[in-house]
Amino acid sequence: GAVVSQHPSRVICKSGTSVKIECRSLDFQATTMFWYRQFPKQSLMLMATSNEGSKATYEQGVEKDKFLINHASLTLSTLTVTSAHPEDSSFYICSAGPRVTNTEAFFGQGTRLTVV
Amino acid sequence: GNSVTQMEGPVTLSEEAFLTINCTYTATGYPSLFWYVQYPGEGLQLLLKATKADDKGSNKGFEATYRKETTSFHLEKGSVQVSDSAVYFCALSRTGNQFYFGTGTSLTVIP
């Protein structure tokens, strides 16, 4: 099946620094990718929709200036957590699908971010 | 709007016990329904899915039937194993890419 690769799987950073997370579709082109965040013991919540060649669409309550999304090619989307704070510590996961309708998406392995 | 309500955990079962995790949904139109599994330290893996009413998804001994009349998609397995210990997420999607997830149910199977 289709593969989505996410990197890094774990990252620890200091408060105030920025962290970039990459999401790649390895064997298909993805015009749209999705970024989710999972708080401890809670479900995954959609943060934003990443659109190739255009601006990302953010869900209500998600700070677009803090969570920068760049979808520069059909196989790569990046999420940059800027000026990270401990409350940004979470599990971030991306998804993408090779077709538009009526199929499942493929999820990356996720990134565990810890801000100290 | 679209939402998924999932049975809260954690659930602890003995090996070979019967498992049911309840899931109901609210959606406009006719979504596809999914169960994803997250093993410790890993990302989400698709467990099974159903794309229309009365469809039954099945995989690895797990089953779920898309019930439009009760807007449900309950997950069942007749005999759980220790290796089934994980967090299970019910989800719906109308577009095939954007998902709405339940809160997840943690399952622990003890020998």
PDB file of C-alpha atoms in Angstrom:
ATOM      1  CA  GLY A   1       0.000   0.000   0.000  1.00  0.00           C
ATOM      2  CA  ALA A   2       0.842   3.654  -0.155  1.00  0.00           C
ATOM      3  CA  VAL A   3       3.440   4.885   2.295  1.00  0.00           C
ATOM      4  CA  VAL A   4       3.684   8.154   4.138  1.00  0.00           C
ATOM      5  CA  SER A   5       6.942   8.828   5.923  1.00  0.00           C
ATOM      6  CA  GLN A   6       7.234  11.336   8.746  1.00  0.00           C
ATOM      7  CA  HIS A   7      10.482  12.590  10.210  1.00  0.00           C
ATOM      8  CA  PRO A   8      11.715  12.879  12.893  1.00  0.00           C
ATOM      9  CA  SER A   9       9.907  10.350  15.035  1.00  0.00           C
ATOM     10  CA  ARG A  10      11.051  12.031  18.232  1.00  0.00           C
ATOM     11  CA  VAL A  11      12.495  15.440  18.943  1.00  0.00           C
ATOM     12  CA  ILE A  12      13.383  17.323  22.090  1.00  0.00           C
ATOM     13  CA  CYS A  13      13.937  21.038  21.831  1.00  0.00           C
ATOM     14  CA  LYS A  14      14.444  23.992  24.132  1.00  0.00           C
ATOM     15  CA  SER A  15      11.767  26.579  24.737  1.00  0.00           C
ATOM     16  CA  GLY A  16      11.920  29.385  22.226  1.00  0.00           C
ATOM     17  CA  THR A  17      13.431  27.366  19.419  1.00  0.00           C
ATOM     18  CA  SER A  18      11.716  26.161  16.259  1.00  0.00           C
ATOM     19  CA  VAL A  19      11.227  22.593  15.118  1.00  0.00           C
ATOM     20  CA  LYS A  20      10.468  21.345  11.619  1.00  0.00           C
ATOM     21  CA  ILE A  21       8.585  18.124  10.962  1.00  0.00           C
ATOM     22  CA  GLU A  22       8.533  16.588   7.500  1.00  0.00           C
ATOM     23  CA  CYS A  23       5.809  14.489   5.919  1.00  0.00           C
ATOM     24  CA  ARG A  24       6.547  12.700   2.661  1.00  0.00           C
ATOM     25  CA  SER A  25       4.409  10.602   0.393  1.00  0.00           C
ATOM     26  CA  LEU A  26       6.821   7.994  -0.897  1.00  0.00           C
ATOM     27  CA  ASP A  27       4.997   6.375  -3.775  1.00  0.00           C
ATOM     28  CA  PHE A  28       2.231   8.742  -4.770  1.00  0.00           C
ATOM     29  CA  GLN A  29       1.570  12.421  -5.285  1.00  0.00           C
ATOM     30  CA  ALA A  30      -0.486  14.199  -2.680  1.00  0.00           C
ATOM     31  CA  THR A  31      -2.005  17.568  -3.496  1.00  0.00           C
ATOM     32  CA  THR A  32      -3.416  17.659  -0.008  1.00  0.00           C
ATOM     33  CA  MET A  33      -1.947  16.534   3.292  1.00  0.00           C
ATOM     34  CA  PHE A  34      -3.379  16.849   6.757  1.00  0.00           C
ATOM     35  CA  TRP A  35      -1.739  17.611  10.058  1.00  0.00           C
ATOM     36  CA  TYR A  36      -3.174  16.318  13.319  1.00  0.00           C
ATOM     37  CA  ARG A  37      -2.206  16.789  16.929  1.00  0.00           C
ATOM     38  CA  GLN A  38      -2.831  14.362  19.719  1.00  0.00           C
ATOM     39  CA  PHE A  39      -2.835  15.498  23.322  1.00  0.00           C
ATOM     40  CA  PRO A  40      -2.162  12.897  26.001  1.00  0.00           C
ATOM     41  CA  LYS A  41      -5.113  10.562  26.452  1.00  0.00           C
ATOM     42  CA  GLN A  42      -7.117  12.449  23.870  1.00  0.00           C
ATOM     43  CA  SER A  43      -7.984  11.934  20.260  1.00  0.00           C
ATOM     44  CA  LEU A  44      -6.316  13.322  17.212  1.00  0.00           C
ATOM     45  CA  MET A  45      -7.514  16.758  16.319  1.00  0.00           C
ATOM     46  CA  LEU A  46      -7.141  18.179  12.855  1.00  0.00           C
ATOM     47  CA  MET A  47      -4.883  21.219  12.931  1.00  0.00           C
ATOM     48  CA  ALA A  48      -4.658  22.189   9.303  1.00  0.00           C
ATOM     49  CA  THR A  49      -4.985  21.126   5.719  1.00  0.00           C
ATOM     50  CA  SER A  50      -1.842  21.526   3.667  1.00  0.00           C
ATOM     51  CA  ASN A  51      -2.420  22.375   0.012  1.00  0.00           C
ATOM     52  CA  GLU A  52       0.322  22.037  -2.570  1.00  0.00           C
ATOM     53  CA  GLY A  53       1.223  25.384  -4.035  1.00  0.00           C
ATOM     54  CA  SER A  54      -1.100  27.423  -1.882  1.00  0.00           C
ATOM     55  CA  LYS A  55      -1.688  28.486   1.692  1.00  0.00           C
ATOM     56  CA  ALA A  56      -2.681  25.983   4.308  1.00  0.00           C
ATOM     57  CA  THR A  57      -6.152  26.016   5.781  1.00  0.00           C
ATOM     58  CA  TYR A  58      -6.141  26.081   9.578  1.00  0.00           C
ATOM     59  CA  GLU A  59      -8.816  24.807  11.919  1.00  0.00           C
ATOM     60  CA  GLN A  60     -10.398  27.181  14.368  1.00  0.00           C
ATOM     61  CA  GLY A  61      -8.169  27.869  17.333  1.00  0.00           C
ATOM     62  CA  VAL A  62      -4.913  26.872  15.651  1.00  0.00           C
ATOM     63  CA  GLU A  63      -2.384  29.704  15.419  1.00  0.00           C
ATOM     64  CA  LYS A  64      -1.152  29.870  11.856  1.00  0.00           C
ATOM     65  CA  ASP A  65       1.834  32.008  12.798  1.00  0.00           C
ATOM     66  CA  LYS A  66       2.938  29.459  15.315  1.00  0.00           C
ATOM     67  CA  PHE A  67       2.385  26.356  13.220  1.00  0.00           C
ATOM     68  CA  LEU A  68       3.826  27.155   9.822  1.00  0.00           C
ATOM     69  CA  ILE A  69       2.919  24.755   7.041  1.00  0.00           C
ATOM     70  CA  ASN A  70       4.682  24.573   3.715  1.00  0.00           C
ATOM     71  CA  HIS A  71       3.585  22.199   0.962  1.00  0.00           C
ATOM     72  CA  ALA A  72       6.184  23.017  -1.657  1.00  0.00           C
ATOM     73  CA  SER A  73       5.898  19.845  -3.729  1.00  0.00           C
ATOM     74  CA  LEU A  74       3.451  17.056  -4.410  1.00  0.00           C
ATOM     75  CA  THR A  75       5.350  14.716  -2.111  1.00  0.00           C
ATOM     76  CA  LEU A  76       6.408  16.902   0.809  1.00  0.00           C
ATOM     77  CA  SER A  77       4.667  18.954   3.453  1.00  0.00           C
ATOM     78  CA  THR A  78       6.428  20.458   6.448  1.00  0.00           C
ATOM     79  CA  LEU A  79       5.105  21.671   9.775  1.00  0.00           C
ATOM     80  CA  THR A  80       7.292  24.109  11.687  1.00  0.00           C
ATOM     81  CA  VAL A  81       6.503  24.777  15.315  1.00  0.00           C
ATOM     82  CA  THR A  82       7.908  28.238  15.915  1.00  0.00           C
ATOM     83  CA  SER A  83       9.048  29.593  19.262  1.00  0.00           C
ATOM     84  CA  ALA A  84       8.095  26.337  20.900  1.00  0.00           C
ATOM     85  CA  HIS A  85       6.806  26.251  24.465  1.00  0.00           C
ATOM     86  CA  PRO A  86       6.281  23.284  26.796  1.00  0.00           C
ATOM     87  CA  GLU A  87       2.544  23.354  26.073  1.00  0.00           C
ATOM     88  CA  ASP A  88       3.372  22.562  22.438  1.00  0.00           C
ATOM     89  CA  SER A  89       4.681  19.191  23.551  1.00  0.00           C
ATOM     90  CA  SER A  90       2.469  16.686  21.819  1.00  0.00           C
ATOM     91  CA  PHE A  91       2.238  13.949  19.223  1.00  0.00           C
ATOM     92  CA  TYR A  92       1.955  15.333  15.702  1.00  0.00           C
ATOM     93  CA  ILE A  93       0.903  13.139  12.826  1.00  0.00           C
ATOM     94  CA  CYS A  94       0.328  13.765   9.153  1.00  0.00           C
ATOM     95  CA  SER A  95      -1.797  11.987   6.616  1.00  0.00           C
ATOM     96  CA  ALA A  96      -2.185  11.911   2.862  1.00  0.00           C
ATOM     97  CA  GLY A  97      -4.077   9.921   0.298  1.00  0.00           C
ATOM     98  CA  PRO A  98      -3.462   9.182  -3.363  1.00  0.00           C
ATOM     99  CA  ARG A  99      -7.078   9.684  -4.375  1.00  0.00           C
ATOM    100  CA  VAL A 100      -9.666  12.317  -3.561  1.00  0.00           C
ATOM    101  CA  THR A 101     -12.775  10.397  -2.634  1.00  0.00           C
ATOM    102  CA  ASN A 102     -13.851   7.259  -0.943  1.00  0.00           C
ATOM    103  CA  THR A 103     -10.566   5.876   0.207  1.00  0.00           C
ATOM    104  CA  GLU A 104      -8.595   5.803   3.370  1.00  0.00           C
ATOM    105  CA  ALA A 105      -5.707   8.101   4.076  1.00  0.00           C
ATOM    106  CA  PHE A 106      -2.262   6.884   4.984  1.00  0.00           C
ATOM    107  CA  PHE A 107      -0.720   8.145   8.128  1.00  0.00           C
ATOM    108  CA  GLY A 108       2.857   8.908   8.933  1.00  0.00           C
ATOM    109  CA  GLN A 109       4.495   7.352  11.942  1.00  0.00           C
ATOM    110  CA  GLY A 110       4.015  10.500  13.977  1.00  0.00           C
ATOM    111  CA  THR A 111       6.433  12.829  15.736  1.00  0.00           C
ATOM    112  CA  ARG A 112       6.681  13.037  19.508  1.00  0.00           C
ATOM    113  CA  LEU A 113       7.707  16.606  20.312  1.00  0.00           C
ATOM    114  CA  THR A 114       8.946  17.454  23.770  1.00  0.00           C
ATOM    115  CA  VAL A 115       9.738  21.066  24.581  1.00  0.00           C
ATOM    116  CA  VAL A 116      11.885  21.554  27.662  1.00  0.00           C
TER     117      VAL A 116
ATOM    118  CA  GLY B   1     -21.535  18.603  11.610  1.00  0.00           C
ATOM    119  CA  ASN B   2     -19.352  15.533  11.712  1.00  0.00           C
ATOM    120  CA  SER B   3     -18.392  13.832  14.950  1.00  0.00           C
ATOM    121  CA  VAL B   4     -17.592  10.463  16.430  1.00  0.00           C
ATOM    122  CA  THR B   5     -18.460   9.275  19.906  1.00  0.00           C
ATOM    123  CA  GLN B   6     -16.491   6.350  21.153  1.00  0.00           C
ATOM    124  CA  MET B   7     -16.692   4.188  24.246  1.00  0.00           C
ATOM    125  CA  GLU B   8     -14.331   5.454  26.872  1.00  0.00           C
ATOM    126  CA  GLY B   9     -11.664   3.251  28.300  1.00  0.00           C
ATOM    127  CA  PRO B  10      -9.461   1.976  29.478  1.00  0.00           C
ATOM    128  CA  VAL B  11     -10.613  -1.549  28.845  1.00  0.00           C
ATOM    129  CA  THR B  12      -8.833  -4.498  30.417  1.00  0.00           C
ATOM    130  CA  LEU B  13      -9.625  -8.025  29.295  1.00  0.00           C
ATOM    131  CA  SER B  14      -8.219 -11.456  29.829  1.00  0.00           C
ATOM    132  CA  GLU B  15      -6.785 -13.291  26.870  1.00  0.00           C
ATOM    133  CA  GLU B  16      -9.450 -15.032  24.737  1.00  0.00           C
ATOM    134  CA  ALA B  17     -12.218 -12.769  26.053  1.00  0.00           C
ATOM    135  CA  PHE B  18     -14.771 -11.154  23.749  1.00  0.00           C
ATOM    136  CA  LEU B  19     -14.206  -7.527  22.850  1.00  0.00           C
ATOM    137  CA  THR B  20     -16.709  -4.841  21.939  1.00  0.00           C
ATOM    138  CA  ILE B  21     -15.829  -1.175  21.560  1.00  0.00           C
ATOM    139  CA  ASN B  22     -18.824   0.994  20.827  1.00  0.00           C
ATOM    140  CA  CYS B  23     -18.750   3.776  18.273  1.00  0.00           C
ATOM    141  CA  THR B  24     -21.512   6.044  17.050  1.00  0.00           C
ATOM    142  CA  TYR B  25     -21.292   8.888  14.636  1.00  0.00           C
ATOM    143  CA  THR B  26     -22.978  12.036  13.421  1.00  0.00           C
ATOM    144  CA  ALA B  27     -22.413  13.062   9.849  1.00  0.00           C
ATOM    145  CA  THR B  28     -23.887  14.864   6.921  1.00  0.00           C
ATOM    146  CA  GLY B  29     -24.277  12.699   3.890  1.00  0.00           C
ATOM    147  CA  TYR B  30     -22.849   9.218   3.735  1.00  0.00           C
ATOM    148  CA  PRO B  31     -19.388   8.956   5.224  1.00  0.00           C
ATOM    149  CA  SER B  32     -16.968   6.077   5.174  1.00  0.00           C
ATOM    150  CA  LEU B  33     -16.219   4.613   8.587  1.00  0.00           C
ATOM    151  CA  PHE B  34     -12.917   3.355   9.881  1.00  0.00           C
ATOM    152  CA  TRP B  35     -11.185   1.762  12.803  1.00  0.00           C
ATOM    153  CA  TYR B  36      -7.545   2.662  13.300  1.00  0.00           C
ATOM    154  CA  VAL B  37      -5.177   1.067  15.794  1.00  0.00           C
ATOM    155  CA  GLN B  38      -2.202   2.687  17.496  1.00  0.00           C
ATOM    156  CA  TYR B  39       0.309   0.382  19.090  1.00  0.00           C
ATOM    157  CA  PRO B  40       2.577   1.801  21.793  1.00  0.00           C
ATOM    158  CA  GLY B  41       5.102   4.214  20.336  1.00  0.00           C
ATOM    159  CA  GLU B  42       3.769   3.917  16.817  1.00  0.00           C
ATOM    160  CA  GLY B  43       1.530   5.848  14.460  1.00  0.00           C
ATOM    161  CA  LEU B  44      -1.917   4.955  13.264  1.00  0.00           C
ATOM    162  CA  GLN B  45      -2.595   1.866  11.237  1.00  0.00           C
ATOM    163  CA  LEU B  46      -5.797   1.159   9.415  1.00  0.00           C
ATOM    164  CA  LEU B  47      -7.510  -1.833  10.981  1.00  0.00           C
ATOM    165  CA  LEU B  48     -10.676  -2.000   8.902  1.00  0.00           C
ATOM    166  CA  LYS B  49     -13.154   0.156   7.076  1.00  0.00           C
ATOM    167  CA  ALA B  50     -16.635   0.218   5.570  1.00  0.00           C
ATOM    168  CA  THR B  51     -17.774   2.580   2.875  1.00  0.00           C
ATOM    169  CA  LYS B  52     -21.542   2.135   2.824  1.00  0.00           C
ATOM    170  CA  ALA B  53     -24.456   1.009   4.938  1.00  0.00           C
ATOM    171  CA  ASP B  54     -24.529  -2.685   5.886  1.00  0.00           C
ATOM    172  CA  ASP B  55     -20.929  -3.183   4.801  1.00  0.00           C
ATOM    173  CA  LYS B  56     -18.852  -5.242   7.191  1.00  0.00           C
ATOM    174  CA  GLY B  57     -15.180  -4.474   7.557  1.00  0.00           C
ATOM    175  CA  SER B  58     -12.936  -7.213   8.889  1.00  0.00           C
ATOM    176  CA  ASN B  59      -9.261  -7.772   9.539  1.00  0.00           C
ATOM    177  CA  LYS B  60      -7.136  -9.833  11.949  1.00  0.00           C
ATOM    178  CA  GLY B  61     -10.259 -11.276  13.574  1.00  0.00           C
ATOM    179  CA  PHE B  62     -11.790  -7.835  14.172  1.00  0.00           C
ATOM    180  CA  GLU B  63     -15.134  -6.929  12.630  1.00  0.00           C
ATOM    181  CA  ALA B  64     -17.370  -3.884  12.436  1.00  0.00           C
ATOM    182  CA  THR B  65     -20.637  -3.369  10.564  1.00  0.00           C
ATOM    183  CA  TYR B  66     -21.790  -0.012   9.201  1.00  0.00           C
ATOM    184  CA  ARG B  67     -25.256   0.458  10.693  1.00  0.00           C
ATOM    185  CA  LYS B  68     -26.959   3.474   9.192  1.00  0.00           C
ATOM    186  CA  GLU B  69     -30.167   3.049  11.174  1.00  0.00           C
ATOM    187  CA  THR B  70     -28.318   3.277  14.478  1.00  0.00           C
ATOM    188  CA  THR B  71     -25.419   5.386  13.147  1.00  0.00           C
ATOM    189  CA  SER B  72     -22.996   2.927  14.681  1.00  0.00           C
ATOM    190  CA  PHE B  73     -19.820   1.090  13.789  1.00  0.00           C
ATOM    191  CA  HIS B  74     -19.010  -1.062  16.809  1.00  0.00           C
ATOM    192  CA  LEU B  75     -15.734  -2.993  16.821  1.00  0.00           C
ATOM    193  CA  GLU B  76     -15.802  -6.638  17.878  1.00  0.00           C
ATOM    194  CA  LYS B  77     -13.398  -9.513  18.241  1.00  0.00           C
ATOM    195  CA  GLY B  78     -14.309 -12.939  19.479  1.00  0.00           C
ATOM    196  CA  SER B  79     -11.060 -13.819  21.223  1.00  0.00           C
ATOM    197  CA  VAL B  80      -8.497 -11.148  22.036  1.00  0.00           C
ATOM    198  CA  GLN B  81      -4.784 -11.748  22.385  1.00  0.00           C
ATOM    199  CA  VAL B  82      -2.121  -9.956  24.362  1.00  0.00           C
ATOM    200  CA  SER B  83      -0.794  -8.561  21.093  1.00  0.00           C
ATOM    201  CA  ASP B  84      -4.097  -6.728  20.573  1.00  0.00           C
ATOM    202  CA  SER B  85      -3.220  -4.340  23.393  1.00  0.00           C
ATOM    203  CA  ALA B  86      -3.309  -0.906  21.806  1.00  0.00           C
ATOM    204  CA  VAL B  87      -5.427   2.210  21.445  1.00  0.00           C
ATOM    205  CA  TYR B  88      -8.314   1.929  19.011  1.00  0.00           C
ATOM    206  CA  PHE B  89      -9.789   4.918  17.216  1.00  0.00           C
ATOM    207  CA  CYS B  90     -13.093   5.059  15.419  1.00  0.00           C
ATOM    208  CA  ALA B  91     -13.189   7.604  12.621  1.00  0.00           C
ATOM    209  CA  LEU B  92     -15.280   8.877   9.779  1.00  0.00           C
ATOM    210  CA  SER B  93     -14.418  10.581   6.571  1.00  0.00           C
ATOM    211  CA  ARG B  94     -16.530  12.036   3.820  1.00  0.00           C
ATOM    212  CA  THR B  95     -13.743  12.965   1.480  1.00  0.00           C
ATOM    213  CA  GLY B  96     -11.413  10.058   2.081  1.00  0.00           C
ATOM    214  CA  ASN B  97      -8.661  12.289   3.354  1.00  0.00           C
ATOM    215  CA  GLN B  98      -9.951  14.478   6.162  1.00  0.00           C
ATOM    216  CA  PHE B  99     -10.889  12.464   9.213  1.00  0.00           C
ATOM    217  CA  TYR B 100     -12.910  12.982  12.357  1.00  0.00           C
ATOM    218  CA  PHE B 101     -11.742  10.765  15.187  1.00  0.00           C
ATOM    219  CA  GLY B 102     -13.257   9.496  18.371  1.00  0.00           C
ATOM    220  CA  THR B 103     -11.328   9.925  21.594  1.00  0.00           C
ATOM    221  CA  GLY B 104      -9.742   6.492  21.387  1.00  0.00           C
ATOM    222  CA  THR B 105     -10.153   3.444  23.593  1.00  0.00           C
ATOM    223  CA  SER B 106      -7.158   1.935  25.285  1.00  0.00           C
ATOM    224  CA  LEU B 107      -7.276  -1.860  25.409  1.00  0.00           C
ATOM    225  CA  THR B 108      -5.038  -3.955  27.620  1.00  0.00           C
ATOM    226  CA  VAL B 109      -5.171  -7.721  27.316  1.00  0.00           C
ATOM    227  CA  ILE B 110      -3.658  -9.684  30.179  1.00  0.00           C
ATOM    228  CA  PRO B 111      -2.460 -13.279  29.913  1.00  0.00           C
TER     229      PRO B 111
END
